[in-house]
PDB file of C-alpha atoms in Angstrom:
ATOM      1  CA  UNK W   1      27.774 -50.854  42.585  1.00 96.00           C
ATOM      2  CA  UNK W   2      28.813 -54.475  42.386  1.00 97.00           C
ATOM      3  CA  UNK W   3      25.955 -56.832  41.553  1.00 97.00           C
ATOM      4  CA  UNK W   4      26.603 -60.543  42.009  1.00 98.00           C
ATOM      5  CA  UNK W   5      24.370 -63.322  40.708  1.00 98.00           C
ATOM      6  CA  UNK W   6      25.279 -66.571  42.466  1.00 98.00           C
ATOM      7  CA  UNK W   7      23.986 -69.891  41.179  1.00 98.00           C
ATOM      8  CA  UNK W   8      24.777 -72.347  43.934  1.00 97.00           C
ATOM      9  CA  UNK W   9      24.683 -76.053  43.155  1.00 97.00           C
ATOM     10  CA  UNK W  10      22.605 -77.999  45.647  1.00 96.00           C
ATOM     11  CA  UNK W  11      25.533 -80.374  46.236  1.00 97.00           C
ATOM     12  CA  UNK W  12      27.917 -77.519  47.089  1.00 96.00           C
ATOM     13  CA  UNK W  13      28.894 -77.113  50.729  1.00 95.00           C
ATOM     14  CA  UNK W  14      30.046 -73.622  51.659  1.00 94.00           C
ATOM     15  CA  UNK W  15      32.270 -73.373  54.709  1.00 94.00           C
ATOM     16  CA  UNK W  16      31.738 -69.989  56.339  1.00 95.00           C
ATOM     17  CA  UNK W  17      29.723 -66.852  55.595  1.00 97.00           C
ATOM     18  CA  UNK W  18      29.073 -66.772  51.851  1.00 97.00           C
ATOM     19  CA  UNK W  19      27.830 -63.173  51.717  1.00 97.00           C
ATOM     20  CA  UNK W  20      30.826 -61.997  53.751  1.00 98.00           C
ATOM     21  CA  UNK W  21      33.141 -63.814  51.317  1.00 97.00           C
ATOM     22  CA  UNK W  22      31.492 -62.091  48.338  1.00 97.00           C
ATOM     23  CA  UNK W  23      31.924 -58.693  49.975  1.00 98.00           C
ATOM     24  CA  UNK W  24      35.541 -59.507  50.817  1.00 98.00           C
ATOM     25  CA  UNK W  25      36.124 -60.179  47.125  1.00 97.00           C
ATOM     26  CA  UNK W  26      34.485 -56.890  46.148  1.00 97.00           C
ATOM     27  CA  UNK W  27      36.518 -55.038  48.762  1.00 97.00           C
ATOM     28  CA  UNK W  28      39.730 -56.624  47.502  1.00 97.00           C
ATOM     29  CA  UNK W  29      38.857 -55.766  43.884  1.00 95.00           C
ATOM     30  CA  UNK W  30      38.335 -52.109  44.765  1.00 95.00           C
ATOM     31  CA  UNK W  31      41.642 -51.954  46.601  1.00 95.00           C
ATOM     32  CA  UNK W  32      43.812 -53.837  44.112  1.00 95.00           C
ATOM     33  CA  UNK W  33      42.044 -52.541  41.006  1.00 93.00           C
ATOM     34  CA  UNK W  34      41.903 -48.915  42.187  1.00 93.00           C
ATOM     35  CA  UNK W  35      38.157 -48.858  41.583  1.00 93.00           C
ATOM     36  CA  UNK W  36      36.136 -45.827  42.625  1.00 93.00           C
ATOM     37  CA  UNK W  37      34.157 -46.362  45.810  1.00 96.00           C
ATOM     38  CA  UNK W  38      30.608 -45.160  45.213  1.00 96.00           C
ATOM     39  CA  UNK W  39      28.455 -46.792  47.892  1.00 97.00           C
ATOM     40  CA  UNK W  40      26.892 -44.812  50.748  1.00 97.00           C
ATOM     41  CA  UNK W  41      25.769 -46.575  53.919  1.00 96.00           C
ATOM     42  CA  UNK W  42      22.287 -45.039  54.069  1.00 97.00           C
ATOM     43  CA  UNK W  43      20.161 -43.784  51.152  1.00 97.00           C
ATOM     44  CA  UNK W  44      18.439 -40.874  52.918  1.00 98.00           C
ATOM     45  CA  UNK W  45      19.896 -39.657  56.202  1.00 98.00           C
ATOM     46  CA  UNK W  46      23.512 -40.785  56.471  1.00 95.00           C
ATOM     47  CA  UNK W  47      25.012 -40.680  52.978  1.00 97.00           C
ATOM     48  CA  UNK W  48      28.559 -41.421  54.097  1.00 98.00           C
ATOM     49  CA  UNK W  49      30.712 -43.397  51.677  1.00 98.00           C
ATOM     50  CA  UNK W  50      31.515 -46.887  52.959  1.00 97.00           C
ATOM     51  CA  UNK W  51      34.974 -46.462  51.443  1.00 96.00           C
ATOM     52  CA  UNK W  52      35.328 -49.981  50.039  1.00 97.00           C
ATOM     53  CA  UNK W  53      32.573 -50.446  47.443  1.00 97.00           C
ATOM     54  CA  UNK W  54      30.593 -52.643  49.813  1.00 98.00           C
ATOM     55  CA  UNK W  55      28.090 -54.026  50.349  1.00 98.00           C
ATOM     56  CA  UNK W  56      27.516 -55.725  47.021  1.00 98.00           C
ATOM     57  CA  UNK W  57      24.023 -56.521  45.783  1.00 97.00           C
ATOM     58  CA  UNK W  58      23.863 -60.308  46.018  1.00 98.00           C
ATOM     59  CA  UNK W  59      21.247 -62.501  44.341  1.00 97.00           C
ATOM     60  CA  UNK W  60      21.538 -66.184  45.242  1.00 97.00           C
ATOM     61  CA  UNK W  61      19.678 -69.064  43.603  1.00 96.00           C
ATOM     62  CA  UNK W  62      19.901 -72.779  44.295  1.00 97.00           C
ATOM     63  CA  UNK W  63      20.363 -74.905  41.183  1.00 97.00           C
ATOM     64  CA  UNK W  64      21.068 -78.606  40.592  1.00 97.00           C
ATOM     65  CA  UNK W  65      24.704 -79.689  40.525  1.00 97.00           C
ATOM     66  CA  UNK W  66      27.972 -79.358  42.377  1.00 96.00           C
ATOM     67  CA  UNK W  67      29.295 -76.076  41.014  1.00 97.00           C
ATOM     68  CA  UNK W  68      29.172 -72.447  42.108  1.00 97.00           C
ATOM     69  CA  UNK W  69      28.637 -70.012  39.229  1.00 97.00           C
ATOM     70  CA  UNK W  70      29.220 -66.310  39.877  1.00 97.00           C
ATOM     71  CA  UNK W  71      28.265 -63.520  37.488  1.00 97.00           C
ATOM     72  CA  UNK W  72      29.575 -60.132  38.595  1.00 97.00           C
ATOM     73  CA  UNK W  73      28.460 -56.785  37.190  1.00 96.00           C
ATOM     74  CA  UNK W  74      29.906 -53.350  37.921  1.00 94.00           C
ATOM     75  CA  UNK W  75      26.846 -51.150  37.448  1.00 93.00           C
ATOM     76  CA  UNK W  76      27.091 -47.409  36.939  1.00 91.00           C
ATOM     77  CA  UNK W  77      24.185 -45.252  38.025  1.00 94.00           C
ATOM     78  CA  UNK W  78      24.139 -42.735  35.208  1.00 92.00           C
ATOM     79  CA  UNK W  79      22.262 -45.391  33.274  1.00 94.00           C
ATOM     80  CA  UNK W  80      20.615 -46.943  36.345  1.00 95.00           C
ATOM     81  CA  UNK W  81      18.932 -43.619  37.135  1.00 96.00           C
ATOM     82  CA  UNK W  82      17.331 -43.657  33.680  1.00 96.00           C
ATOM     83  CA  UNK W  83      15.690 -47.040  34.169  1.00 96.00           C
ATOM     84  CA  UNK W  84      11.903 -47.291  34.392  1.00 98.00           C
ATOM     85  CA  UNK W  85       9.115 -49.694  35.363  1.00 98.00           C
ATOM     86  CA  UNK W  86       5.421 -49.873  34.562  1.00 98.00           C
ATOM     87  CA  UNK W  87       2.650 -52.350  35.248  1.00 98.00           C
ATOM     88  CA  UNK W  88       0.566 -52.857  32.143  1.00 98.00           C
ATOM     89  CA  UNK W  89      -2.671 -54.819  31.952  1.00 98.00           C
ATOM     90  CA  UNK W  90      -3.494 -57.560  29.427  1.00 97.00           C
ATOM     91  CA  UNK W  91      -5.822 -55.171  27.579  1.00 97.00           C
ATOM     92  CA  UNK W  92      -2.865 -52.940  26.679  1.00 98.00           C
ATOM     93  CA  UNK W  93      -1.684 -53.583  23.093  1.00 98.00           C
ATOM     94  CA  UNK W  94       1.865 -54.746  22.475  1.00 98.00           C
ATOM     95  CA  UNK W  95       2.553 -51.470  20.673  1.00 98.00           C
ATOM     96  CA  UNK W  96       1.987 -49.574  23.946  1.00 98.00           C
ATOM     97  CA  UNK W  97       4.581 -51.711  25.694  1.00 98.00           C
ATOM     98  CA  UNK W  98       6.992 -51.235  22.789  1.00 98.00           C
ATOM     99  CA  UNK W  99       6.517 -47.458  22.976  1.00 98.00           C
ATOM    100  CA  UNK W 100       7.268 -47.529  26.710  1.00 98.00           C
ATOM    101  CA  UNK W 101      10.544 -49.395  26.148  1.00 98.00           C
ATOM    102  CA  UNK W 102      11.676 -47.183  23.270  1.00 98.00           C
ATOM    103  CA  UNK W 103      10.658 -43.949  25.008  1.00 98.00           C
ATOM    104  CA  UNK W 104      12.585 -44.936  28.141  1.00 98.00           C
ATOM    105  CA  UNK W 105      15.770 -44.887  26.061  1.00 97.00           C
ATOM    106  CA  UNK W 106      14.830 -41.738  24.160  1.00 97.00           C
ATOM    107  CA  UNK W 107      13.917 -39.857  27.348  1.00 97.00           C
ATOM    108  CA  UNK W 108      17.288 -40.800  28.831  1.00 96.00           C
ATOM    109  CA  UNK W 109      19.089 -39.229  25.878  1.00 96.00           C
ATOM    110  CA  UNK W 110      22.756 -38.718  26.653  1.00 95.00           C
ATOM    111  CA  UNK W 111      22.310 -39.180  30.431  1.00 95.00           C
ATOM    112  CA  UNK W 112      22.543 -42.965  30.119  1.00 95.00           C
ATOM    113  CA  UNK W 113      25.946 -42.779  28.370  1.00 94.00           C
ATOM    114  CA  UNK W 114      24.922 -44.311  25.034  1.00 96.00           C
ATOM    115  CA  UNK W 115      25.349 -46.541  23.180  1.00 97.00           C
ATOM    116  CA  UNK W 116      23.430 -48.541  25.762  1.00 97.00           C
ATOM    117  CA  UNK W 117      22.456 -52.120  26.341  1.00 97.00           C
ATOM    118  CA  UNK W 118      18.744 -52.235  27.084  1.00 98.00           C
ATOM    119  CA  UNK W 119      17.688 -54.927  29.528  1.00 98.00           C
ATOM    120  CA  UNK W 120      13.961 -55.627  29.604  1.00 98.00           C
ATOM    121  CA  UNK W 121      12.219 -57.813  32.164  1.00 98.00           C
ATOM    122  CA  UNK W 122       8.639 -58.842  31.443  1.00 98.00           C
ATOM    123  CA  UNK W 123       6.361 -60.793  33.755  1.00 98.00           C
ATOM    124  CA  UNK W 124       6.555 -62.126  37.267  1.00 98.00           C
ATOM    125  CA  UNK W 125       6.023 -59.405  39.860  1.00 98.00           C
ATOM    126  CA  UNK W 126       7.592 -55.947  40.184  1.00 97.00           C
ATOM    127  CA  UNK W 127      10.760 -57.270  41.797  1.00 97.00           C
ATOM    128  CA  UNK W 128      10.948 -60.308  39.499  1.00 98.00           C
ATOM    129  CA  UNK W 129      10.698 -58.122  36.390  1.00 98.00           C
ATOM    130  CA  UNK W 130      13.426 -55.832  37.753  1.00 98.00           C
ATOM    131  CA  UNK W 131      15.706 -58.799  38.402  1.00 98.00           C
ATOM    132  CA  UNK W 132      15.078 -60.169  34.913  1.00 98.00           C
ATOM    133  CA  UNK W 133      15.898 -56.781  33.387  1.00 98.00           C
ATOM    134  CA  UNK W 134      19.162 -56.558  35.321  1.00 97.00           C
ATOM    135  CA  UNK W 135      20.139 -60.082  34.311  1.00 97.00           C
ATOM    136  CA  UNK W 136      19.333 -59.267  30.684  1.00 97.00           C
ATOM    137  CA  UNK W 137      21.923 -56.467  30.622  1.00 96.00           C
ATOM    138  CA  UNK W 138      24.631 -59.080  31.116  1.00 94.00           C
ATOM    139  CA  UNK W 139      23.773 -61.042  27.998  1.00 92.00           C
ATOM    140  CA  UNK W 140      26.388 -60.906  25.239  1.00 89.00           C
ATOM    141  CA  UNK W 141      25.731 -58.450  22.425  1.00 90.00           C
ATOM    142  CA  UNK W 142      24.302 -60.369  19.482  1.00 91.00           C
ATOM    143  CA  UNK W 143      22.848 -63.149  21.664  1.00 93.00           C
ATOM    144  CA  UNK W 144      19.069 -63.165  21.298  1.00 96.00           C
ATOM    145  CA  UNK W 145      16.231 -64.606  23.328  1.00 97.00           C
ATOM    146  CA  UNK W 146      15.834 -68.274  22.321  1.00 97.00           C
ATOM    147  CA  UNK W 147      12.117 -67.796  21.632  1.00 97.00           C
ATOM    148  CA  UNK W 148      11.554 -66.481  18.104  1.00 98.00           C
ATOM    149  CA  UNK W 149       8.800 -63.989  18.992  1.00 98.00           C
ATOM    150  CA  UNK W 150      10.948 -62.373  21.673  1.00 98.00           C
ATOM    151  CA  UNK W 151      14.016 -62.383  19.424  1.00 98.00           C
ATOM    152  CA  UNK W 152      12.008 -60.609  16.717  1.00 98.00           C
ATOM    153  CA  UNK W 153      10.755 -58.087  19.272  1.00 98.00           C
ATOM    154  CA  UNK W 154      14.331 -57.427  20.428  1.00 98.00           C
ATOM    155  CA  UNK W 155      15.446 -56.656  16.897  1.00 98.00           C
ATOM    156  CA  UNK W 156      12.403 -54.479  16.178  1.00 98.00           C
ATOM    157  CA  UNK W 157      12.967 -52.426  19.327  1.00 98.00           C
ATOM    158  CA  UNK W 158      16.688 -52.061  18.603  1.00 98.00           C
ATOM    159  CA  UNK W 159      15.939 -50.733  15.118  1.00 98.00           C
ATOM    160  CA  UNK W 160      13.398 -48.245  16.483  1.00 98.00           C
ATOM    161  CA  UNK W 161      15.826 -46.966  19.131  1.00 98.00           C
ATOM    162  CA  UNK W 162      18.659 -46.575  16.631  1.00 98.00           C
ATOM    163  CA  UNK W 163      16.433 -44.586  14.289  1.00 97.00           C
ATOM    164  CA  UNK W 164      16.252 -41.902  16.991  1.00 96.00           C
ATOM    165  CA  UNK W 165      19.623 -40.431  15.979  1.00 96.00           C
ATOM    166  CA  UNK W 166      20.754 -39.858  19.593  1.00 97.00           C
ATOM    167  CA  UNK W 167      23.981 -41.716  18.885  1.00 96.00           C
ATOM    168  CA  UNK W 168      27.116 -42.307  20.988  1.00 96.00           C
ATOM    169  CA  UNK W 169      27.358 -39.839  23.858  1.00 94.00           C
ATOM    170  CA  UNK W 170      24.232 -38.135  22.576  1.00 95.00           C
ATOM    171  CA  UNK W 171      26.263 -36.552  19.780  1.00 95.00           C
ATOM    172  CA  UNK W 172      24.198 -38.022  16.968  1.00 96.00           C
ATOM    173  CA  UNK W 173      24.514 -41.167  14.909  1.00 96.00           C
ATOM    174  CA  UNK W 174      22.979 -44.509  14.081  1.00 95.00           C
ATOM    175  CA  UNK W 175      24.044 -46.423  17.202  1.00 97.00           C
ATOM    176  CA  UNK W 176      22.093 -45.358  20.265  1.00 97.00           C
ATOM    177  CA  UNK W 177      21.800 -48.935  21.545  1.00 97.00           C
ATOM    178  CA  UNK W 178      24.046 -51.945  21.063  1.00 97.00           C
ATOM    179  CA  UNK W 179      21.374 -54.470  22.011  1.00 97.00           C
ATOM    180  CA  UNK W 180      17.894 -54.912  23.390  1.00 98.00           C
ATOM    181  CA  UNK W 181      17.767 -58.032  25.564  1.00 98.00           C
ATOM    182  CA  UNK W 182      14.409 -59.307  26.810  1.00 98.00           C
ATOM    183  CA  UNK W 183      13.862 -61.879  29.540  1.00 98.00           C
ATOM    184  CA  UNK W 184      10.334 -63.062  30.335  1.00 98.00           C
ATOM    185  CA  UNK W 185       8.651 -65.029  33.124  1.00 98.00           C
ATOM    186  CA  UNK W 186       5.146 -66.278  33.941  1.00 98.00           C
ATOM    187  CA  UNK W 187       2.940 -63.666  35.581  1.00 98.00           C
ATOM    188  CA  UNK W 188      -0.515 -63.078  37.064  1.00 98.00           C
ATOM    189  CA  UNK W 189      -3.585 -63.049  34.823  1.00 98.00           C
ATOM    190  CA  UNK W 190      -4.267 -59.401  35.715  1.00 98.00           C
ATOM    191  CA  UNK W 191      -0.912 -57.808  34.966  1.00 98.00           C
ATOM    192  CA  UNK W 192       2.108 -57.420  32.688  1.00 98.00           C
ATOM    193  CA  UNK W 193       4.978 -55.978  34.753  1.00 98.00           C
ATOM    194  CA  UNK W 194       7.677 -54.414  32.548  1.00 98.00           C
ATOM    195  CA  UNK W 195      11.022 -53.052  33.756  1.00 98.00           C
ATOM    196  CA  UNK W 196      13.586 -51.396  31.494  1.00 98.00           C
ATOM    197  CA  UNK W 197      17.094 -51.368  32.954  1.00 98.00           C
ATOM    198  CA  UNK W 198      19.713 -49.447  30.991  1.00 97.00           C
ATOM    199  CA  UNK W 199      23.411 -50.297  30.962  1.00 96.00           C
ATOM    200  CA  UNK W 200      25.904 -47.776  29.604  1.00 93.00           C
ATOM    201  CA  UNK W 201      28.434 -48.585  26.885  1.00 88.00           C
ATOM    202  CA  UNK W 202      30.901 -49.667  29.583  1.00 88.00           C
ATOM    203  CA  UNK W 203      29.222 -53.025  30.059  1.00 88.00           C
ATOM    204  CA  UNK W 204      31.401 -54.577  32.746  1.00 90.00           C
ATOM    205  CA  UNK W 205      30.503 -58.139  33.667  1.00 92.00           C
ATOM    206  CA  UNK W 206      32.206 -61.488  34.004  1.00 94.00           C
ATOM    207  CA  UNK W 207      31.184 -65.045  34.878  1.00 95.00           C
ATOM    208  CA  UNK W 208      33.275 -67.716  36.591  1.00 96.00           C
ATOM    209  CA  UNK W 209      32.401 -71.274  37.541  1.00 97.00           C
ATOM    210  CA  UNK W 210      33.984 -72.909  40.595  1.00 94.00           C
TER     211      UNK W 210
END
């Protein structure tokens, strides 16, 4: 599915239906790029393919400025299906959270099409953590969280995952994950929401600024 993160400058004036324009772009990309159409119009009772890759998943946020910044991801569901969430409590040790993140990747095995990029969202609410995790999968490999403690945690988790020996395609080796990217947000005093969103080795994303 196409996931679009739109950062809309508060001084930008959009003439027309913005969501319709985004879907028109996705539809055009599927047609001209010969992309596989994989979206069904209803999740339970009417799983008929829409035939054009639409609708896209659109996340829109107002930001200062006069530019429109679009980040587009083409997300496969072999890895999406292996993603997990859990609400921890402040009494849970950090090691328990680390085990949850690592075991999510290990339990996925070859189903997530490794080597994977592991997006981790921590904090906020359930939906906020999920959004952070998705956004984290789009970070460039080798780019770490700017906060030292999170950057150290990313590297520690990556090393633990790569010691598993699952390897590319599940065929064995030292590279099960290419990166572990963590994004964090303030949360409630009673909870630590954690979402792990896996992205397969075909990490397809691009950002443009208008």
